[in-house]
Short mmCIF file of C-alpha atoms in Angstrom, two decimals:
data_model
loop_
_atom_site.label_atom_id
_atom_site.label_comp_id
_atom_site.label_asym_id
_atom_site.label_seq_id
_atom_site.Cartn_x
_atom_site.Cartn_y
_atom_site.Cartn_z
CA UNK A 450 -9.87 -6.89 13.91
CA UNK A 451 -6.24 -7.50 14.77
CA UNK A 452 -3.63 -5.85 12.63
CA UNK A 453 -0.04 -6.97 12.55
CA UNK A 454 2.95 -4.89 11.68
CA UNK A 455 5.95 -6.32 9.91
CA UNK A 456 9.13 -4.30 10.31
CA UNK A 457 12.08 -4.92 8.01
CA UNK A 458 15.37 -3.10 8.35
CA UNK A 459 18.13 -2.68 5.81
CA UNK A 460 21.75 -1.72 6.34
CA UNK A 461 24.95 -2.01 4.33
CA UNK A 462 27.08 -2.59 7.41
CA UNK A 463 27.45 -6.34 7.93
CA UNK A 464 28.23 -6.01 11.65
CA UNK A 465 25.16 -3.81 12.18
CA UNK A 466 22.99 -6.36 10.39
CA UNK A 467 24.39 -9.22 12.51
CA UNK A 468 23.90 -7.25 15.72
CA UNK A 469 20.26 -6.64 14.84
CA UNK A 470 19.76 -10.28 13.90
CA UNK A 471 21.21 -11.40 17.25
CA UNK A 472 18.49 -9.25 18.84
CA UNK A 473 15.88 -11.11 16.74
CA UNK A 474 15.24 -8.14 14.47
CA UNK A 475 14.49 -8.79 10.81
CA UNK A 476 17.27 -6.94 9.01
CA UNK A 477 18.72 -7.54 5.55
CA UNK A 478 22.06 -6.42 4.18
CA UNK A 479 20.99 -4.13 1.36
CA UNK A 480 21.61 -0.67 0.02
CA UNK A 481 18.60 1.47 1.04
CA UNK A 482 18.82 3.30 -2.30
CA UNK A 483 18.67 0.02 -4.27
CA UNK A 484 16.62 -2.57 -2.39
CA UNK A 485 15.36 -5.90 -3.66
CA UNK A 486 11.80 -5.33 -2.45
CA UNK A 487 8.89 -5.46 -4.87
CA UNK A 488 7.14 -2.29 -6.01
CA UNK A 489 4.46 -0.91 -3.69
CA UNK A 490 5.35 -3.18 -0.75
CA UNK A 491 5.34 -0.85 2.27
CA UNK A 492 2.94 1.54 3.98
CA UNK A 493 5.81 3.37 5.68
CA UNK A 494 9.50 3.78 4.89
CA UNK A 495 11.65 5.25 7.64
CA UNK A 496 15.04 6.75 6.86
CA UNK A 497 16.69 7.63 10.15
CA UNK A 498 20.07 9.29 9.86
CA UNK A 499 20.72 8.04 6.34
CA UNK A 500 20.38 11.03 3.99
CA UNK A 501 23.45 12.80 5.39
CA UNK A 502 25.61 9.81 4.38
CA UNK A 503 24.55 9.84 0.73
CA UNK A 504 26.24 11.77 -2.07
CA UNK A 505 22.98 11.43 -4.03
CA UNK A 506 20.11 11.43 -1.52
CA UNK A 507 17.61 11.67 -4.36
CA UNK A 508 18.31 7.99 -5.14
CA UNK A 509 16.93 7.05 -1.73
CA UNK A 510 13.78 9.07 -2.42
CA UNK A 511 13.31 7.40 -5.80
CA UNK A 512 13.65 3.98 -4.15
CA UNK A 513 11.32 4.92 -1.27
CA UNK A 514 8.74 6.05 -3.79
CA UNK A 515 9.06 2.77 -5.69
CA UNK A 516 8.61 0.52 -2.65
CA UNK A 517 5.92 2.62 -0.96
CA UNK A 518 2.27 1.80 -1.52
CA UNK A 519 0.00 4.50 -2.91
CA UNK A 520 -0.37 7.24 -0.27
CA UNK A 521 2.45 5.63 1.73
CA UNK A 522 4.53 7.66 4.15
CA UNK A 523 8.22 8.47 4.24
CA UNK A 524 9.54 9.30 7.70
CA UNK A 525 12.90 11.06 7.80
CA UNK A 526 15.30 12.02 10.56
CA UNK A 527 18.22 14.06 9.25
CA UNK A 528 20.73 16.44 10.85
CA UNK A 529 20.32 20.15 10.25
CA UNK A 530 23.02 22.55 9.18
CA UNK A 531 22.96 23.76 12.80
CA UNK A 532 24.27 20.36 13.91
CA UNK A 533 27.69 21.56 12.75
CA UNK A 534 27.63 24.14 15.59
CA UNK A 535 27.06 21.71 18.46
CA UNK A 536 30.21 21.00 20.48
CA UNK A 537 29.02 17.52 21.54
CA UNK A 538 28.12 15.10 18.74
CA UNK A 539 29.08 17.66 16.12
CA UNK A 540 27.97 16.71 12.61
CA UNK A 541 31.53 16.58 11.30
CA UNK A 542 32.70 14.21 14.07
CA UNK A 543 31.38 11.34 11.93
CA UNK A 544 33.73 11.02 8.97
CA UNK A 545 31.00 9.25 6.94
CA UNK A 546 28.79 12.36 6.94
CA UNK A 547 28.62 14.13 3.61
CA UNK A 548 26.13 16.95 4.16
CA UNK A 549 23.69 18.34 6.71
CA UNK A 550 20.35 19.73 5.52
CA UNK A 551 18.77 23.14 5.76
CA UNK A 552 15.00 23.28 6.16
CA UNK A 553 14.65 24.59 2.62
CA UNK A 554 17.03 21.93 1.27
CA UNK A 555 15.15 18.97 2.71
CA UNK A 556 11.82 20.56 1.76
CA UNK A 557 12.95 20.96 -1.86
CA UNK A 558 14.40 17.45 -1.96
CA UNK A 559 11.07 15.97 -0.90
CA UNK A 560 8.81 18.16 -3.03
CA UNK A 561 11.03 17.78 -6.13
CA UNK A 562 10.36 14.05 -5.91
CA UNK A 563 6.61 14.50 -5.40
CA UNK A 564 6.29 13.93 -1.69
CA UNK A 565 3.74 16.00 0.19
CA UNK A 566 5.09 17.17 3.52
CA UNK A 567 2.64 16.35 6.30
CA UNK A 568 4.77 17.21 9.33
CA UNK A 569 8.09 19.05 9.65
CA UNK A 570 9.78 19.83 12.96
CA UNK A 571 13.25 20.58 14.22
CA UNK A 572 14.40 18.82 17.36
CA UNK A 573 17.32 18.61 19.74
CA UNK A 574 17.91 15.77 22.17
CA UNK A 575 19.89 15.69 25.38
CA UNK A 576 21.85 13.01 27.19
CA UNK A 577 20.80 14.19 30.63
CA UNK A 578 18.00 16.33 32.16
CA UNK A 579 19.91 19.62 31.81
CA UNK A 580 20.74 19.00 28.14
CA UNK A 581 17.14 17.94 27.51
CA UNK A 582 15.78 21.21 28.90
CA UNK A 583 18.40 23.23 27.02
CA UNK A 584 17.59 21.24 23.87
CA UNK A 585 13.90 22.18 24.10
CA UNK A 586 14.93 25.84 24.01
CA UNK A 587 17.58 25.45 21.29
CA UNK A 588 15.34 23.41 18.97
CA UNK A 589 13.13 26.46 18.45
CA UNK A 590 16.03 28.43 16.96
CA UNK A 591 18.88 26.07 16.04
CA UNK A 592 17.56 22.49 15.95
CA UNK A 593 20.04 19.62 15.77
CA UNK A 594 17.85 17.43 13.55
CA UNK A 595 14.79 17.45 11.33
CA UNK A 596 11.88 15.09 11.80
CA UNK A 597 9.76 14.94 8.65
CA UNK A 598 6.74 12.93 7.61
CA UNK A 599 5.90 13.07 3.92
CA UNK A 600 3.25 11.30 1.86
CA UNK A 601 3.85 9.77 -1.55
CA UNK A 602 1.70 11.56 -4.15
#
């Protein structure tokens, strides 16, 4: 049996939406914390590098829970508090960043809104082979980002 995947992106930035559309990606200009999707629409909601831009990240979790199907998954990438220590791509270099997340902080945010954490890992990426190797060492102690998979319960 063939299964097809439909991927829909949302972004508030008009130029980002247009860029994606020029690349034939299905993207709508919407606020991820207040979408126009029907309840229980998606199997998976992915929030990559969004939470750190929100003054009230709990609103995104409420919306994700609304649009996720029963037992749906929320996949999150978010910068850690250690990302403020990195000299290259430092967290605070992006003026739109509001807050990084500690492991406990993101854990509490998810569990307070009734998500069951399935997978939780810190990671660090590199721009070249040396940084990649160094990142594999650093991510064990001071990861740059969190990668989390949580299930709606």
